[in-house]
Amino acid sequence: MNRTLRARLESAPLDADAEARAWELVRAAHAERTPARPRFRPRALVPVAAAAVVAAIAAAAFSPPGRAVVEAVRRTLGVEGAAPALFRLPAPGRILVSGAGGAWVVSADGTRRLLGRYPEAAWSPHALYVLAAGGGELSALAPDGSPRWKLARPGASLPAWGGTRTDTRVA
């Protein structure tokens, strides 16, 4: 039924005066309406917010009160007491570092490799291996941390290499 009514309305002839009267009615209604308030656009505030952030950073960086706040935050976070990081060694080669936190091999570029939780460690005579003691065992490790051999020795401490390249001994 809708289709037939629609088809009949579309095929009905239009009165030219009716179209003009309809436009007059629409124009009058549009002129009488109350204009709506413009909608809030958050995108318009993005440049204002960015400028406020830049101004706040500049105030913190260049004014004495801002510097005081920055220093207070640094003291609170403990930046003053932070130890400097190791970025590279002052000479070529590798070093072996051992202590309560474990044994580490540190390369010339500052990269570190944890060998394990060994509080004591020593290089072999030609720095091919590392002898490490801790946790009730004595271990020979490659510098990359892979184990070559392990011996269960309760109370093993002060690992040391001895001998020559072909006749190496472990104490």
Coordinates of N, CA and C in Angstrom, one line a residue:
M1 N 0.8 -1.2 0.0 CA 0.0 0.0 0.0 C 0.9 1.3 0.0
N2 N 2.0 1.2 0.8 CA 2.9 2.4 0.8 C 3.4 2.7 -0.6
R3 N 3.7 1.6 -1.3 CA 4.3 1.8 -2.6 C 3.3 2.5 -3.6
T4 N 2.1 2.1 -3.5 CA 1.2 2.7 -4.4 C 0.8 4.1 -4.1
L5 N 0.8 4.4 -2.8 CA 0.5 5.8 -2.3 C 1.7 6.7 -2.7
R6 N 2.9 6.2 -2.5 CA 4.1 6.9 -2.9 C 4.1 7.2 -4.4
A7 N 3.8 6.2 -5.2 CA 3.8 6.3 -6.6 C 2.8 7.3 -7.1
R8 N 1.6 7.3 -6.4 CA 0.6 8.3 -6.8 C 1.0 9.7 -6.4
L9 N 1.6 9.9 -5.2 CA 2.0 11.2 -4.8 C 3.1 11.7 -5.8
E10 N 4.1 10.9 -6.2 CA 5.1 11.3 -7.1 C 4.6 11.6 -8.4
S11 N 3.6 11.0 -8.9 CA 3.1 11.2 -10.2 C 2.0 12.4 -10.2
A12 N 1.6 12.9 -9.1 CA 0.6 13.9 -9.0 C 1.3 15.2 -9.5
P13 N 0.5 16.1 -10.3 CA 1.1 17.3 -10.8 C 1.2 18.3 -9.6
L14 N 2.3 19.1 -9.7 CA 2.5 20.1 -8.7 C 2.0 21.5 -9.1
D15 N 1.4 22.2 -8.2 CA 1.0 23.6 -8.4 C 2.2 24.5 -8.2
A16 N 2.5 25.3 -9.2 CA 3.7 26.2 -9.1 C 3.5 27.2 -7.9
D17 N 2.3 27.7 -7.7 CA 2.0 28.6 -6.6 C 2.2 27.9 -5.3
A18 N 1.9 26.6 -5.2 CA 2.0 25.8 -3.9 C 3.5 25.8 -3.5
E19 N 4.4 25.6 -4.4 CA 5.8 25.5 -4.1 C 6.3 26.9 -3.6
A20 N 5.9 28.0 -4.2 CA 6.2 29.3 -3.7 C 5.7 29.6 -2.3
R21 N 4.4 29.1 -2.0 CA 3.8 29.3 -0.7 C 4.6 28.5 0.3
A22 N 5.0 27.3 0.0 CA 5.8 26.4 0.9 C 7.1 27.1 1.3
W23 N 7.8 27.7 0.3 CA 9.1 28.3 0.6 C 8.9 29.5 1.5
E24 N 7.8 30.3 1.3 CA 7.5 31.4 2.1 C 7.3 31.0 3.5
L25 N 6.6 29.9 3.7 CA 6.3 29.4 5.1 C 7.6 28.9 5.8
V26 N 8.5 28.3 5.0 CA 9.7 27.8 5.6 C 10.6 29.0 6.0
R27 N 10.7 30.0 5.1 CA 11.5 31.2 5.4 C 11.0 31.9 6.6
A28 N 9.7 32.0 6.8 CA 9.1 32.7 7.9 C 9.4 31.9 9.2
A29 N 9.3 30.6 9.1 CA 9.6 29.8 10.3 C 11.0 29.9 10.7
H30 N 11.9 29.9 9.7 CA 13.3 30.0 10.0 C 13.7 31.4 10.6
A31 N 13.0 32.4 10.1 CA 13.3 33.8 10.6 C 12.8 33.9 12.1
E32 N 11.8 33.2 12.5 CA 11.2 33.3 13.8 C 11.9 32.5 14.9
R33 N 12.7 31.6 14.4 CA 13.3 30.6 15.4 C 14.3 31.3 16.2
T34 N 14.6 30.7 17.4 CA 15.6 31.2 18.3 C 16.9 30.5 18.0
P35 N 18.0 31.3 17.7 CA 19.2 30.6 17.3 C 19.8 29.8 18.4
A36 N 20.3 28.7 18.1 CA 20.9 27.8 19.1 C 22.3 28.3 19.5
R37 N 22.7 28.0 20.8 CA 24.0 28.4 21.2 C 25.0 27.6 20.4
P38 N 26.2 28.2 20.1 CA 27.2 27.4 19.4 C 27.7 26.3 20.3
R39 N 27.9 25.1 19.7 CA 28.4 24.0 20.5 C 29.8 24.1 20.9
F40 N 30.1 23.6 22.1 CA 31.5 23.7 22.7 C 32.4 22.7 21.8
R41 N 33.5 23.2 21.4 CA 34.5 22.4 20.6 C 35.8 22.3 21.4
P42 N 36.0 21.1 21.9 CA 37.3 20.9 22.7 C 38.5 21.1 21.9
R43 N 38.4 20.9 20.6 CA 39.6 21.0 19.7 C 40.1 22.5 19.7
A44 N 39.2 23.4 19.9 CA 39.6 24.8 19.9 C 40.5 25.1 21.1
L45 N 40.5 24.3 22.2 CA 41.3 24.5 23.4 C 42.7 23.9 23.3
V46 N 42.9 23.1 22.3 CA 44.2 22.4 22.2 C 45.4 23.4 22.1
P47 N 45.3 24.4 21.2 CA 46.4 25.4 21.2 C 46.6 26.2 22.5
V48 N 45.5 26.5 23.1 CA 45.5 27.2 24.4 C 46.2 26.4 25.5
A49 N 45.8 25.1 25.5 CA 46.4 24.2 26.5 C 47.9 24.0 26.3
A50 N 48.3 23.8 25.0 CA 49.7 23.7 24.7 C 50.5 24.9 25.1
A51 N 50.0 26.1 24.8 CA 50.7 27.3 25.2 C 50.8 27.4 26.7
A52 N 49.8 27.0 27.5 CA 49.8 27.0 28.9 C 50.9 26.1 29.5
V53 N 51.0 24.9 28.9 CA 52.1 23.9 29.3 C 53.5 24.5 29.0
V54 N 53.6 25.1 27.8 CA 54.9 25.7 27.5 C 55.3 26.8 28.4
A55 N 54.3 27.6 28.8 CA 54.5 28.7 29.7 C 54.9 28.2 31.1
A56 N 54.2 27.2 31.5 CA 54.5 26.6 32.9 C 56.0 26.0 32.9
I57 N 56.4 25.3 31.8 CA 57.7 24.8 31.8 C 58.7 25.9 31.8
A58 N 58.5 26.9 31.0 CA 59.4 28.1 31.0 C 59.5 28.7 32.3
A59 N 58.4 28.9 33.0 CA 58.4 29.5 34.4 C 59.2 28.6 35.3
A60 N 59.1 27.3 35.2 CA 59.8 26.4 36.1 C 61.3 26.4 35.8
A61 N 61.6 26.6 34.5 CA 63.0 26.5 34.1 C 63.8 27.8 34.3
F62 N 63.1 28.9 34.2 CA 63.8 30.2 34.2 C 63.5 31.1 35.4
S63 N 62.5 30.8 36.2 CA 62.3 31.7 37.4 C 62.9 31.1 38.6
P64 N 63.3 31.9 39.6 CA 63.8 31.3 40.9 C 62.8 30.5 41.6
P65 N 61.5 30.9 41.7 CA 60.6 30.0 42.4 C 60.4 28.6 41.7
G66 N 60.4 28.7 40.3 CA 60.3 27.5 39.6 C 61.5 26.6 39.8
R67 N 62.7 27.1 39.8 CA 63.9 26.3 40.1 C 63.8 25.7 41.5
A68 N 63.3 26.4 42.4 CA 63.2 25.9 43.8 C 62.2 24.7 43.8
V69 N 61.1 24.8 43.1 CA 60.2 23.6 43.0 C 60.9 22.4 42.4
V70 N 61.6 22.7 41.3 CA 62.3 21.6 40.6 C 63.4 21.0 41.5
E71 N 64.1 21.8 42.3 CA 65.1 21.2 43.2 C 64.4 20.5 44.3
A72 N 63.3 20.9 44.8 CA 62.6 20.2 45.9 C 62.1 18.8 45.4
V73 N 61.7 18.8 44.1 CA 61.2 17.5 43.5 C 62.5 16.6 43.4
R74 N 63.6 17.1 43.0 CA 64.8 16.3 42.8 C 65.3 15.8 44.1
R75 N 65.2 16.6 45.2 CA 65.6 16.1 46.5 C 64.7 15.0 47.0
T76 N 63.4 15.2 46.8 CA 62.4 14.2 47.2 C 62.6 12.9 46.5
L77 N 62.9 12.9 45.2 CA 63.0 11.7 44.4 C 64.4 11.1 44.6
G78 N 65.3 11.8 45.2 CA 66.6 11.2 45.5 C 67.6 11.3 44.4
V79 N 67.4 12.3 43.5 CA 68.3 12.4 42.3 C 69.7 12.8 42.8
E80 N 69.8 13.6 43.9 CA 71.0 14.1 44.4 C 71.9 13.0 44.8
G81 N 71.4 11.9 45.4 CA 72.2 10.8 45.9 C 72.4 9.7 44.9
A82 N 71.9 9.8 43.7 CA 72.0 8.8 42.7 C 73.5 8.6 42.3
A83 N 73.9 7.4 42.2 CA 75.3 7.1 41.7 C 75.4 7.2 40.2
P84 N 76.5 7.7 39.7 CA 76.6 7.8 38.2 C 76.7 6.4 37.6
A85 N 76.1 6.3 36.4 CA 76.1 5.0 35.7 C 77.4 4.8 35.0
L86 N 77.7 3.5 34.8 CA 78.9 3.1 34.0 C 78.5 3.1 32.5
F87 N 79.1 4.0 31.7 CA 78.8 4.0 30.3 C 79.9 3.2 29.5
R88 N 81.1 3.3 29.9 CA 82.2 2.6 29.2 C 83.4 2.5 30.1
L89 N 84.3 1.6 29.8 CA 85.5 1.4 30.6 C 86.5 2.4 30.1
P90 N 87.4 2.9 30.9 CA 88.4 3.8 30.4 C 89.5 3.2 29.6
A91 N 89.5 1.9 29.4 CA 90.6 1.2 28.6 C 89.9 0.0 27.9
P92 N 90.6 -0.5 26.9 CA 90.0 -1.7 26.2 C 90.1 -2.9 27.0
G93 N 89.2 -3.9 26.7 CA 89.3 -5.2 27.4 C 88.0 -5.4 28.3
R94 N 88.1 -6.4 29.2 CA 86.9 -6.7 30.0 C 87.4 -6.7 31.5
I95 N 86.5 -6.5 32.4 CA 86.9 -6.7 33.8 C 85.9 -7.6 34.4
L96 N 86.3 -8.2 35.5 CA 85.4 -9.1 36.3 C 85.1 -8.4 37.6
V97 N 83.8 -8.3 37.9 CA 83.4 -7.7 39.1 C 82.6 -8.7 39.9
S98 N 82.9 -8.9 41.2 CA 82.2 -9.8 42.0 C 81.9 -9.2 43.3
G99 N 80.8 -9.6 43.9 CA 80.4 -9.1 45.2 C 79.1 -9.8 45.7
A100 N 78.5 -9.2 46.7 CA 77.3 -9.8 47.3 C 76.2 -9.9 46.2
G101 N 76.1 -9.1 45.2 CA 75.1 -9.2 44.2 C 75.4 -10.2 43.1
G102 N 76.6 -10.8 43.1 CA 76.9 -11.8 42.1 C 78.2 -11.4 41.3
A103 N 78.5 -12.2 40.3 CA 79.7 -12.0 39.5 C 79.3 -11.5 38.1
W104 N 80.0 -10.4 37.6 CA 79.6 -9.8 36.4 C 80.9 -9.7 35.5
V105 N 80.7 -9.8 34.2 CA 81.8 -9.4 33.3 C 81.3 -8.1 32.6
V106 N 82.2 -7.1 32.7 CA 81.9 -5.8 32.1 C 82.8 -5.6 30.9
S107 N 82.2 -5.3 29.7 CA 83.0 -5.1 28.5 C 83.4 -3.6 28.4
A108 N 84.3 -3.3 27.5 CA 84.8 -2.0 27.3 C 83.7 -1.0 27.0
D109 N 82.7 -1.4 26.3 CA 81.6 -0.5 25.9 C 80.6 -0.3 27.1
G110 N 80.8 -0.9 28.2 CA 79.9 -0.7 29.4 C 78.9 -1.8 29.5
T111 N 78.7 -2.7 28.5 CA 77.7 -3.7 28.6 C 78.1 -4.7 29.7
R112 N 77.1 -5.2 30.5 CA 77.4 -6.1 31.6 C 76.7 -7.4 31.4
R113 N 77.3 -8.5 31.9 CA 76.6 -9.8 31.8 C 76.8 -10.4 33.2
L114 N 75.6 -10.8 33.8 CA 75.6 -11.4 35.1 C 75.9 -12.9 34.9
L115 N 77.0 -13.4 35.6 CA 77.4 -14.8 35.5 C 76.6 -15.6 36.4
G116 N 76.2 -15.1 37.5 CA 75.4 -15.8 38.5 C 75.5 -15.2 39.9
R117 N 74.9 -15.9 40.8 CA 74.9 -15.4 42.2 C 76.2 -15.9 42.9
Y118 N 77.3 -15.6 42.4 CA 78.6 -16.0 43.0 C 79.2 -14.8 43.7
P119 N 79.4 -14.8 45.0 CA 80.1 -13.6 45.6 C 81.6 -13.5 45.4
E120 N 82.2 -14.6 44.9 CA 83.6 -14.6 44.6 C 83.9 -15.1 43.3
A121 N 84.8 -14.5 42.5 CA 85.1 -15.0 41.2 C 86.5 -14.6 40.8
A122 N 87.2 -15.3 39.8 CA 88.5 -14.9 39.4 C 88.7 -15.4 37.9
W123 N 89.5 -14.6 37.2 CA 89.8 -15.0 35.8 C 90.8 -16.1 35.7
S124 N 90.7 -16.9 34.6 CA 91.8 -17.9 34.4 C 93.0 -17.1 33.9
P125 N 94.2 -17.8 33.8 CA 95.4 -17.0 33.5 C 95.3 -16.2 32.2
H126 N 94.6 -16.7 31.2 CA 94.5 -16.0 29.9 C 93.1 -15.4 29.7
A127 N 92.3 -15.3 30.7 CA 91.0 -14.7 30.7 C 90.1 -15.5 29.7
L128 N 90.3 -16.8 29.6 CA 89.4 -17.6 28.8 C 88.2 -18.1 29.6
Y129 N 88.3 -18.2 30.9 CA 87.2 -18.7 31.7 C 87.2 -17.9 33.0
V130 N 86.1 -18.1 33.8 CA 86.0 -17.5 35.1 C 85.7 -18.6 36.1
L131 N 86.5 -18.6 37.2 CA 86.3 -19.5 38.3 C 85.4 -18.8 39.3
A132 N 84.3 -19.4 39.7 CA 83.4 -18.7 40.6 C 83.0 -19.7 41.8
A133 N 82.9 -19.1 43.0 CA 82.6 -19.9 44.1 C 81.4 -19.2 44.8
G134 N 80.5 -20.1 45.3 CA 79.3 -19.6 46.1 C 78.2 -20.6 46.0
G135 N 77.4 -20.5 47.1 CA 76.2 -21.4 47.1 C 76.6 -22.9 47.2
G136 N 77.7 -23.2 47.8 CA 78.1 -24.6 48.0 C 78.7 -25.2 46.8
E137 N 79.2 -24.4 45.8 CA 79.8 -25.0 44.6 C 80.9 -24.2 44.1
L138 N 81.7 -24.9 43.3 CA 82.8 -24.2 42.6 C 82.6 -24.4 41.1
S139 N 82.5 -23.4 40.3 CA 82.2 -23.5 38.9 C 83.2 -22.8 38.0
A140 N 83.4 -23.4 36.8 CA 84.2 -22.8 35.8 C 83.2 -22.4 34.7
L141 N 83.2 -21.1 34.4 CA 82.2 -20.5 33.4 C 82.9 -19.8 32.3
A142 N 82.3 -19.8 31.1 CA 82.8 -19.0 30.0 C 82.4 -17.6 30.3
P143 N 83.0 -16.6 29.7 CA 82.7 -15.2 30.0 C 81.2 -14.8 29.6
D144 N 80.6 -15.6 28.8 CA 79.2 -15.4 28.5 C 78.2 -16.0 29.5
G145 N 78.8 -16.7 30.5 CA 78.0 -17.2 31.6 C 77.7 -18.7 31.5
S146 N 78.0 -19.3 30.4 CA 77.7 -20.7 30.2 C 78.7 -21.6 31.0
P147 N 78.1 -22.6 31.8 CA 79.0 -23.4 32.7 C 79.9 -24.4 31.9
R148 N 81.1 -24.5 32.3 CA 82.0 -25.5 31.7 C 82.0 -26.8 32.6
W149 N 82.1 -26.5 33.9 CA 82.0 -27.6 34.9 C 81.6 -27.0 36.2
K150 N 81.1 -27.9 37.1 CA 80.7 -27.5 38.4 C 81.1 -28.6 39.4
L151 N 81.6 -28.3 40.6 CA 81.9 -29.2 41.6 C 81.1 -28.8 42.9
A152 N 80.5 -29.7 43.6 CA 79.9 -29.4 44.8 C 81.0 -29.4 45.9
R153 N 81.2 -28.2 46.5 CA 82.2 -28.0 47.5 C 81.6 -27.1 48.6
P154 N 81.1 -27.7 49.7 CA 80.6 -26.8 50.7 C 81.7 -25.9 51.3
G155 N 81.3 -24.6 51.4 CA 82.3 -23.7 52.0 C 83.4 -23.2 51.0
A156 N 83.2 -23.5 49.7 CA 84.3 -23.1 48.8 C 84.4 -21.5 48.8
S157 N 85.6 -21.0 48.8 CA 85.8 -19.6 48.8 C 87.2 -19.3 48.3
L158 N 87.4 -18.0 47.9 CA 88.7 -17.6 47.4 C 89.1 -18.4 46.2
P159 N 88.3 -18.5 45.1 CA 88.8 -19.3 44.0 C 90.0 -18.7 43.3
A160 N 90.9 -19.5 42.9 CA 92.2 -19.1 42.2 C 92.6 -20.0 41.2
W161 N 93.2 -19.5 40.1 CA 93.8 -20.3 39.0 C 95.3 -20.4 39.2
G162 N 95.9 -21.4 38.8 CA 97.4 -21.5 38.8 C 97.8 -22.4 37.6
G163 N 99.1 -22.4 37.5 CA 99.7 -23.3 36.4 C 100.0 -22.5 35.2
T164 N 100.1 -23.2 34.1 CA 100.3 -22.6 32.7 C 99.1 -22.8 31.9
R165 N 99.3 -22.4 30.6 CA 98.1 -22.5 29.7 C 97.8 -23.9 29.4
T166 N 98.7 -24.8 29.4 CA 98.4 -26.2 29.1 C 98.3 -27.0 30.4
D167 N 98.7 -26.5 31.5 CA 98.6 -27.3 32.7 C 98.0 -26.3 33.8
T168 N 96.7 -26.2 33.7 CA 96.0 -25.2 34.6 C 95.5 -25.9 35.8
R169 N 95.6 -25.3 37.0 CA 95.2 -25.9 38.2 C 94.2 -24.9 38.9
V170 N 93.3 -25.4 39.7 CA 92.3 -24.6 40.4 C 92.5 -24.8 41.9
A171 N 92.6 -23.7 42.6 CA 92.7 -23.8 44.1 C 91.5 -23.2 44.7

